[in-house]
Structure formats: C-alpha cells, structure tokens
Short mmCIF file of N, CA and C in Angstrom, two decimals:
data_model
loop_
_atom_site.label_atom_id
_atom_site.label_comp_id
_atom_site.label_asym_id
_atom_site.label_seq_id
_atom_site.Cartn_x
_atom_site.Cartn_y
_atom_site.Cartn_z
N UNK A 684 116.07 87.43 63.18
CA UNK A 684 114.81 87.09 63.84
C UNK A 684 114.72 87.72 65.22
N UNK A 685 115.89 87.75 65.98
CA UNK A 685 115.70 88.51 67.30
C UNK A 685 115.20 89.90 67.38
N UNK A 686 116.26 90.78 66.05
CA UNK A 686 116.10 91.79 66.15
C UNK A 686 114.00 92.05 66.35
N UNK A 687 113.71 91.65 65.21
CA UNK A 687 111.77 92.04 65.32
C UNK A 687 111.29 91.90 67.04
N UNK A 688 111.79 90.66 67.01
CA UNK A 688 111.13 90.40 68.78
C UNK A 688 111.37 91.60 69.83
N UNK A 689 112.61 92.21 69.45
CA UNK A 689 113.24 92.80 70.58
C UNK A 689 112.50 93.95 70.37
N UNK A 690 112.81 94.42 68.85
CA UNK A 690 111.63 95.63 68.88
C UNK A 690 110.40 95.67 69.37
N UNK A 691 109.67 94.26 69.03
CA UNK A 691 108.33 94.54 69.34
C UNK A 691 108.07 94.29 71.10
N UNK A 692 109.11 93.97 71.60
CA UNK A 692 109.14 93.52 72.99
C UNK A 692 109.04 94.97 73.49
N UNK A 693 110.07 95.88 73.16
CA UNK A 693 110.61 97.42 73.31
C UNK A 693 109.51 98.43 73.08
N UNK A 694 109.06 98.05 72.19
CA UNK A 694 107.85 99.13 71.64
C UNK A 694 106.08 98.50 72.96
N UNK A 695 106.01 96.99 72.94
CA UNK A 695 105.00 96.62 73.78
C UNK A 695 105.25 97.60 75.04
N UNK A 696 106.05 97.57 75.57
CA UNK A 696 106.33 97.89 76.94
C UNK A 696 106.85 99.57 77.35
N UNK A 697 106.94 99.86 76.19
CA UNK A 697 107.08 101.28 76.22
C UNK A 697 105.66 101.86 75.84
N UNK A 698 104.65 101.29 75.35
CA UNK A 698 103.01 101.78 75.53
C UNK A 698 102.71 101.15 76.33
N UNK A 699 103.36 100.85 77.61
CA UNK A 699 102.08 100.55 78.93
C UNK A 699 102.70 101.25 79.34
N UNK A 700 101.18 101.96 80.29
CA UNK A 700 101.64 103.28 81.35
C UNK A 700 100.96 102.71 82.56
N UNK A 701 101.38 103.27 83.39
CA UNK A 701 100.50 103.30 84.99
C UNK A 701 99.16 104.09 84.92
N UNK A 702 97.71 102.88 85.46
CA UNK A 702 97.41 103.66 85.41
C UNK A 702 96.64 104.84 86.24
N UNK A 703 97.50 105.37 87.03
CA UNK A 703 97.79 107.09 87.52
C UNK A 703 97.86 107.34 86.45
N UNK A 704 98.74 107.02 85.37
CA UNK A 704 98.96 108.24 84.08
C UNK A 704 98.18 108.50 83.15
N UNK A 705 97.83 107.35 83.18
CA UNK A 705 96.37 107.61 82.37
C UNK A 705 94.93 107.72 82.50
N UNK A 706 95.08 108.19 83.98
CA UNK A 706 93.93 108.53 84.59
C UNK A 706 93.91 110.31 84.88
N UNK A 707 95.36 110.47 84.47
CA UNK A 707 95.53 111.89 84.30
C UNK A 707 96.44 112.82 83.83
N UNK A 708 95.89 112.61 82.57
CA UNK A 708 96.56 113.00 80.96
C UNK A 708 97.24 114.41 82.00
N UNK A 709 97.02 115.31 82.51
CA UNK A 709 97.38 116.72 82.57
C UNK A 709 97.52 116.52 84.13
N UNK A 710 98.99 116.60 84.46
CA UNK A 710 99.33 116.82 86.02
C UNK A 710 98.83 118.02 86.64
N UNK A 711 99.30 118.66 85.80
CA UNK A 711 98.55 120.23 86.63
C UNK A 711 97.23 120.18 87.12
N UNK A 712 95.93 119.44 86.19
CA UNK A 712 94.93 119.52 87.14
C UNK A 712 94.86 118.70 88.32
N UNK A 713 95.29 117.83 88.98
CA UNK A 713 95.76 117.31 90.19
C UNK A 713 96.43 118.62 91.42
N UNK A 714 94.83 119.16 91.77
CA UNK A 714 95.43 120.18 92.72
C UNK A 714 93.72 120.44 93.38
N UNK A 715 93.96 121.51 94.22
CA UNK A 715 92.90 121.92 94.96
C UNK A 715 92.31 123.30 94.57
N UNK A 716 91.24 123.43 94.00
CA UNK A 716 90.88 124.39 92.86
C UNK A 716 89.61 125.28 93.70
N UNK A 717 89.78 126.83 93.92
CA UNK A 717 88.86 127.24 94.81
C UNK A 717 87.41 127.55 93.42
N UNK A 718 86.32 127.86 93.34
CA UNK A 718 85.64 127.81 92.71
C UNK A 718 85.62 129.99 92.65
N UNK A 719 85.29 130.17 91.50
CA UNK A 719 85.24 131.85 91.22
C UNK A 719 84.36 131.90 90.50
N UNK A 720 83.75 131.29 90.24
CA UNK A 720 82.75 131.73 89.07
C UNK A 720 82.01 129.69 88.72
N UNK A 721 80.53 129.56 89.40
CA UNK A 721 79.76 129.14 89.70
C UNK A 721 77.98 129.55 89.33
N UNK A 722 78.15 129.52 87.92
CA UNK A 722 76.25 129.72 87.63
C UNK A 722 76.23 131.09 87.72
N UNK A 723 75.31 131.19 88.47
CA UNK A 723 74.81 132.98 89.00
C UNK A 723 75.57 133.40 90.18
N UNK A 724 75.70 132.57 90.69
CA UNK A 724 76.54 132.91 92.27
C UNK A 724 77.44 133.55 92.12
N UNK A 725 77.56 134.64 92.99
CA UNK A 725 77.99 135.60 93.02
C UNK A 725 79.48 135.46 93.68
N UNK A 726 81.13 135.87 93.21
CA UNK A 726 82.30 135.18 93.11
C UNK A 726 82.25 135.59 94.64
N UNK A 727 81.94 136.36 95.58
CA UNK A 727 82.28 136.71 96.69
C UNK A 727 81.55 135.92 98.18
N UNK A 728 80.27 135.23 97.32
CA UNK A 728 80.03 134.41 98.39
C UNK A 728 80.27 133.17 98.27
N UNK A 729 81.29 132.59 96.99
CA UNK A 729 81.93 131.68 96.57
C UNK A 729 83.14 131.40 97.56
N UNK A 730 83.68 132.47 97.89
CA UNK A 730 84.92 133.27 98.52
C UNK A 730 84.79 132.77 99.76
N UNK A 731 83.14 133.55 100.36
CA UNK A 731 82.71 133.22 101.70
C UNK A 731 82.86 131.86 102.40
N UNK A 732 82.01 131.01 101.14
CA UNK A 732 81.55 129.58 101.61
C UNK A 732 82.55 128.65 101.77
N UNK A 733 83.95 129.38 100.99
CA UNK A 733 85.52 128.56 100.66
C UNK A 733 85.02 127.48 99.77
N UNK A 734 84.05 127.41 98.68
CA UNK A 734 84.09 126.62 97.74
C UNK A 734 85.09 126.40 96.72
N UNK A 735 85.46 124.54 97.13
CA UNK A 735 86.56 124.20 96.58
C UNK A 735 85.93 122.62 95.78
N UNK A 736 87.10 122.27 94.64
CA UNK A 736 87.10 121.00 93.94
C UNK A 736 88.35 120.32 93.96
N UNK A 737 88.69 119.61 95.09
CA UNK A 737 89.62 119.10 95.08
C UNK A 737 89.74 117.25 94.55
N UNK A 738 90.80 117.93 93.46
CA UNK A 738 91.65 116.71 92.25
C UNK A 738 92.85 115.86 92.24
N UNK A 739 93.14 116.10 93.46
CA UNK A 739 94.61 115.42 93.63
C UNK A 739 94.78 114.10 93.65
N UNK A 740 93.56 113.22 94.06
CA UNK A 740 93.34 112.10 94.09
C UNK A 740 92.95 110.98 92.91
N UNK A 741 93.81 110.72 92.44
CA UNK A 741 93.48 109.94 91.29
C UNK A 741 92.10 109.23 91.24
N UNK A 742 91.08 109.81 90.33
CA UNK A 742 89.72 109.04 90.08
C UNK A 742 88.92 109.28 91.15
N UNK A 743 89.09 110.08 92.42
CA UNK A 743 88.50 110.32 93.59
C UNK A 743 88.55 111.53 93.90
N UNK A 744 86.84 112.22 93.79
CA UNK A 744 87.27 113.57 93.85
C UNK A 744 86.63 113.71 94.62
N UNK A 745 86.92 115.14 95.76
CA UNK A 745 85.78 115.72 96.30
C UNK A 745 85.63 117.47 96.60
N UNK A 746 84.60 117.91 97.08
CA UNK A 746 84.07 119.27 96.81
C UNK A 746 83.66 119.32 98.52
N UNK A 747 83.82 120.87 98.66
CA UNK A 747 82.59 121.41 99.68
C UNK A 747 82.06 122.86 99.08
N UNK A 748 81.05 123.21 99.16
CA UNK A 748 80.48 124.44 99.20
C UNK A 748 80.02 125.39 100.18
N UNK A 749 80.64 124.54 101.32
CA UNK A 749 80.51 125.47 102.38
C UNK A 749 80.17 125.12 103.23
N UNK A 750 79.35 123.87 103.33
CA UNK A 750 78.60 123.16 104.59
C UNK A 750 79.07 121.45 104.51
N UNK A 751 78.27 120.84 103.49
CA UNK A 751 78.44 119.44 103.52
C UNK A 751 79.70 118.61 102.37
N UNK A 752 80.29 117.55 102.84
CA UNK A 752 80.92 116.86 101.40
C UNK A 752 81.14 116.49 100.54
N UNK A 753 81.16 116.78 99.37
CA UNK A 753 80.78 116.35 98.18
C UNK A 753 81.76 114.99 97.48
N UNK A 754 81.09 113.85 97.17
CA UNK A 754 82.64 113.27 96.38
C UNK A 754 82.04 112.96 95.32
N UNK A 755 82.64 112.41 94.51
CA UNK A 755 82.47 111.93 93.18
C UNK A 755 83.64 111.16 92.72
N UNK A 756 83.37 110.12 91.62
CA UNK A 756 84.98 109.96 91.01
C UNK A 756 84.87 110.94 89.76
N UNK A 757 86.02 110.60 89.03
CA UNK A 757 86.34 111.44 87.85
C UNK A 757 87.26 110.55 87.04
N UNK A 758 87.54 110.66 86.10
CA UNK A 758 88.31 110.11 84.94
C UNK A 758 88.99 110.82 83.92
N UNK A 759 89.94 111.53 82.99
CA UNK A 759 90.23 112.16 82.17
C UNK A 759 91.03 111.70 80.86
N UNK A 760 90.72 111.91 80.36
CA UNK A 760 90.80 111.25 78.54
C UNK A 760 91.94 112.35 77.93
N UNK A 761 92.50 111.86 76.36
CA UNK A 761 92.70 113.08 75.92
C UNK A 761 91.65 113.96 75.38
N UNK A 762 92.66 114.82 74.57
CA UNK A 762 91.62 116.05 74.25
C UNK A 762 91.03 116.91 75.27
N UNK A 763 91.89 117.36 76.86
CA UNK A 763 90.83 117.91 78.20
C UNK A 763 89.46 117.07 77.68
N UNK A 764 89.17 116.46 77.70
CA UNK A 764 87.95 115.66 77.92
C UNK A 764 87.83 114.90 79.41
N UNK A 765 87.03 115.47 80.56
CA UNK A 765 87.08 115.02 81.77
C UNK A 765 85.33 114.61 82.14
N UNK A 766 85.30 113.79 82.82
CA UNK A 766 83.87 112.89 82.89
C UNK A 766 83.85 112.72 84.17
N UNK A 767 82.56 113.34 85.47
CA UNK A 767 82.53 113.32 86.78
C UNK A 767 81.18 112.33 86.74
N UNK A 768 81.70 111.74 87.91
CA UNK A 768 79.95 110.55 87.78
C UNK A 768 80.17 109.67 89.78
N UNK A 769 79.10 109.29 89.98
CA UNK A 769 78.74 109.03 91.25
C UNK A 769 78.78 110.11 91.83
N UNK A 770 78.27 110.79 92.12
CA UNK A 770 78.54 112.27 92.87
C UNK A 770 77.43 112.18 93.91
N UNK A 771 77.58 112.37 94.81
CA UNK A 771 77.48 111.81 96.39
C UNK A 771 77.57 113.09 97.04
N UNK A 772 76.79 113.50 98.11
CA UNK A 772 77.39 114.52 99.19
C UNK A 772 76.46 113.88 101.28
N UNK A 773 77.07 114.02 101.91
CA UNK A 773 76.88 114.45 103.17
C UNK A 773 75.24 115.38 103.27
N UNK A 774 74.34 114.98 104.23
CA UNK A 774 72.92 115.81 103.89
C UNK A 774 73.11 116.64 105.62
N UNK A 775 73.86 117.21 105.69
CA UNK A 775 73.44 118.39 107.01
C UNK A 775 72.93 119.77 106.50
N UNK A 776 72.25 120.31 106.87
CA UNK A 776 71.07 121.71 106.51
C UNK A 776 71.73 122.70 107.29
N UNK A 777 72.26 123.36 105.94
CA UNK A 777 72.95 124.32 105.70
C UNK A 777 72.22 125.69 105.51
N UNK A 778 71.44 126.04 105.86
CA UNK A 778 70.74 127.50 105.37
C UNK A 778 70.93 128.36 104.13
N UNK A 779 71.79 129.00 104.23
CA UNK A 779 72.26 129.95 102.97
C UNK A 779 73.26 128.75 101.58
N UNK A 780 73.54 127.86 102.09
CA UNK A 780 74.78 127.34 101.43
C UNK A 780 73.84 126.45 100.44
N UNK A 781 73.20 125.76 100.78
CA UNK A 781 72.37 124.71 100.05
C UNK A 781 72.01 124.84 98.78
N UNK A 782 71.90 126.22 98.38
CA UNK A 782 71.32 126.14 96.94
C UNK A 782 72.87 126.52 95.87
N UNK A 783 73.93 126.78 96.60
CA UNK A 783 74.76 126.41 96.24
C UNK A 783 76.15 125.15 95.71
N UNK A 784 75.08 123.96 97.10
CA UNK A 784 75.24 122.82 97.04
C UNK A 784 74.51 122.16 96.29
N UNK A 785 73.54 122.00 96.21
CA UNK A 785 72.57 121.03 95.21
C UNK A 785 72.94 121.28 93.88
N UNK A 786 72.93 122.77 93.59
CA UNK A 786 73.17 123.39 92.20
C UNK A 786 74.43 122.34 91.69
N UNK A 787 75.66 122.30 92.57
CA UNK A 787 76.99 121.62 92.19
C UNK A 787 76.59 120.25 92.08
N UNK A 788 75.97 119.73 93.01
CA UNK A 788 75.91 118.33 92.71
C UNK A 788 74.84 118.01 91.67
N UNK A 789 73.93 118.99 91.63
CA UNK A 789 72.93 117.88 90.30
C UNK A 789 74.01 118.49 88.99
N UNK A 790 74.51 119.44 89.12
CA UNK A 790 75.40 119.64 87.48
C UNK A 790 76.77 119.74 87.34
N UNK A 791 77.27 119.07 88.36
CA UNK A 791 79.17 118.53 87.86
C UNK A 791 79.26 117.69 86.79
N UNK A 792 78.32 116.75 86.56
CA UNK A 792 78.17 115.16 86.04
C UNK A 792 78.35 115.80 84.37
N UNK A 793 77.72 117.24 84.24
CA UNK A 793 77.75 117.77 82.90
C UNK A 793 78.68 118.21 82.62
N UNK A 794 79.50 118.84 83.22
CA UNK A 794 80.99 119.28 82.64
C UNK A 794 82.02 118.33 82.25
N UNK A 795 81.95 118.43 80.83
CA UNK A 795 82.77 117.12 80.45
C UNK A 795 83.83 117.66 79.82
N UNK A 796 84.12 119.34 79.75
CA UNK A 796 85.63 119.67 79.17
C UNK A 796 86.61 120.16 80.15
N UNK A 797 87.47 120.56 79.95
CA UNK A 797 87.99 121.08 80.95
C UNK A 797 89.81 121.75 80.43
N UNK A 798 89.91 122.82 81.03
CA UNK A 798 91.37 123.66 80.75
C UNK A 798 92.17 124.51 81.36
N UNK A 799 93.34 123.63 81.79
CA UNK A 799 94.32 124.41 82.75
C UNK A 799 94.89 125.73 82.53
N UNK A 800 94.85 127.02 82.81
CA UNK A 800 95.86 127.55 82.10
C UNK A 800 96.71 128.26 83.06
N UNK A 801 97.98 127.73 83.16
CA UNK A 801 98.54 128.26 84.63
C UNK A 801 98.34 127.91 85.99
N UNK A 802 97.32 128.72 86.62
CA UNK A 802 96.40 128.93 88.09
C UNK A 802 95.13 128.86 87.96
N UNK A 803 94.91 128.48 87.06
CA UNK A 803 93.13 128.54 86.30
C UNK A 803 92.74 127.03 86.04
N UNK A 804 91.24 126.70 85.82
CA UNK A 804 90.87 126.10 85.43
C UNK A 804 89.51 126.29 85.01
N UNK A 805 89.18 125.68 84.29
CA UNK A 805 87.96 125.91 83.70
C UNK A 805 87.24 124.99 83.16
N UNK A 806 85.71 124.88 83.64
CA UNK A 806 85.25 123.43 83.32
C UNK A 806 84.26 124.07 82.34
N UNK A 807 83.74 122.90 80.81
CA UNK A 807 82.86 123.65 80.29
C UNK A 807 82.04 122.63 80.20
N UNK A 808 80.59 123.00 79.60
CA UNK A 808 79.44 121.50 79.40
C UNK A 808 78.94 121.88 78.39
N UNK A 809 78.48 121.36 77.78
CA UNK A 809 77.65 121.00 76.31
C UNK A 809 76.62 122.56 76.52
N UNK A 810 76.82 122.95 77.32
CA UNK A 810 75.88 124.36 77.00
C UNK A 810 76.63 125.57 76.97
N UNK A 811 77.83 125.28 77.03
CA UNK A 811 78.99 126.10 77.01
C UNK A 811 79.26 126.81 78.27
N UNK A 812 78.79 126.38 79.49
CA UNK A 812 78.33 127.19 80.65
C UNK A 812 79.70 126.87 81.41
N UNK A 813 80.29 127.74 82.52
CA UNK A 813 81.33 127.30 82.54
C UNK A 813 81.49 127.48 84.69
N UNK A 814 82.64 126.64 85.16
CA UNK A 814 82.74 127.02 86.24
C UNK A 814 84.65 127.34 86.40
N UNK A 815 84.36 128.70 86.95
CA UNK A 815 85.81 128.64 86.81
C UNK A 815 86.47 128.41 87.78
N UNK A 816 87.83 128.34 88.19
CA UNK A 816 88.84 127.97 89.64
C UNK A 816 89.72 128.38 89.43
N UNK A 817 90.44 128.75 90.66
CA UNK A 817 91.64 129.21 90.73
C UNK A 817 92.75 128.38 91.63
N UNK A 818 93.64 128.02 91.51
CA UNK A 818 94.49 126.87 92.56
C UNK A 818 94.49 127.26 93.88
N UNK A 819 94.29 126.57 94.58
CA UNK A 819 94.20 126.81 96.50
C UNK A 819 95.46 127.46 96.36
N UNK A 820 96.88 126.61 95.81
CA UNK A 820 97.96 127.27 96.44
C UNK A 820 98.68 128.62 95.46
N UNK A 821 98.01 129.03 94.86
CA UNK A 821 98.92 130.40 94.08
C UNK A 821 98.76 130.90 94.79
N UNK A 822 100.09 131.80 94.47
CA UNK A 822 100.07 133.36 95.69
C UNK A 822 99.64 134.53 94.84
#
C-alpha cells in the first residue's frame, strides 16, 4: 500500500513547476532582442531608432522604438505559441519615430508564434507577417 502512495506522492510533485518555468517554455527567448525587420520599415532606420523587445522579465515585457516606452505583459505556451496583451506605451511626440511606434503597439497583440534560432528570433501572426530580431548581446 505505501509503495502506490509514494509513487503517486513522487510523480504529484515532480509535475509541479515554478511558475517562471512555465511562463517560459524556451529560456533562450528571455533576452533583449534588437528589431531587423519590422513591416515596411526599412532595417537601417530600425538600427537608427535602436528598436528593441526586451523579454527577460518573466510576463513583463517592454519595447522602445526610439522615442517613448512600450510595455506589455506576455505569456508563452508550448508549441512557440506566445500571446502579448495590455500593451501600453509613454505618449511624448516623437517626429520621425511615431509611425514606427504606433505601428508596434497597435500590432504586437497579433503575433502569437514565435522562434528562436540561435541569435534570432522571429515573431509570426495569423497573416504570416513577420518581425524579426536579433539578440542585443551577440557579437
């Protein structure tokens, strides 16, 4: 009779995780991701603006595009299945940067896939449209 208990005691407690861990199936994306490829925008004034998506923060993300703050939380499932929602930014008037900002914040909420590969990342949305990144820290 012990033995069952012990198993099922062993097996209960070996499927609970923290959840950090299950807030983020894939360690690697937990990093600071510069943006390269953004819609139409062109990768060099991506470059300019230092547009970044930074993930390091469990369920708390945030962005700049060059001028104001962007946050949002985030969540990640299996299957790269990743889901951005409350997305929030800072309103200072930015001139050139703005239509680079709005663009990000009305359509992060849609990218619901997402794939590490290496120094890369890549977000995709139901239109197959994609934004790509590269890690702040590769050399």
């Amino acid at each position: 009779m012990k033995l069952p208990i012990l198993f099922l005691t062993i097996l209960f407690f070996s499927s609970c995780k923290p959840k950090e861990e299950l807030a983020t199936n894939d360690q690697a994306l937990k990093r600071v991701w510069m943006l390269t490829s953004f819609k139409d925008f062109e990768k060099e004034k991506l470059m300019q603006f230092q547009a970044f998506i930074d993930l390091t923060t469990v369920e708390k993300g945030t962005a700049k595009m060059g001028c104001n703050a962007i946050f949002f939380t985030y969540n990640v499932k299996g299957n790269n299945i990743i889901n951005f929602s409350n997305v929030g930014s800072t309103e200072m008037y930015c001139n050139e940067k703005m239509e680079v900002e709005n663009a990000f914040v009305k359509e992060i909420a849609s990218y619901k896939t997402y794939e590490v590969k290496g120094h890369k990342l890549i977000l995709t949305n139901d239109k197959n449209e994609q934004i790509e990144c590269i890690a702040q820290d590769w050399d």
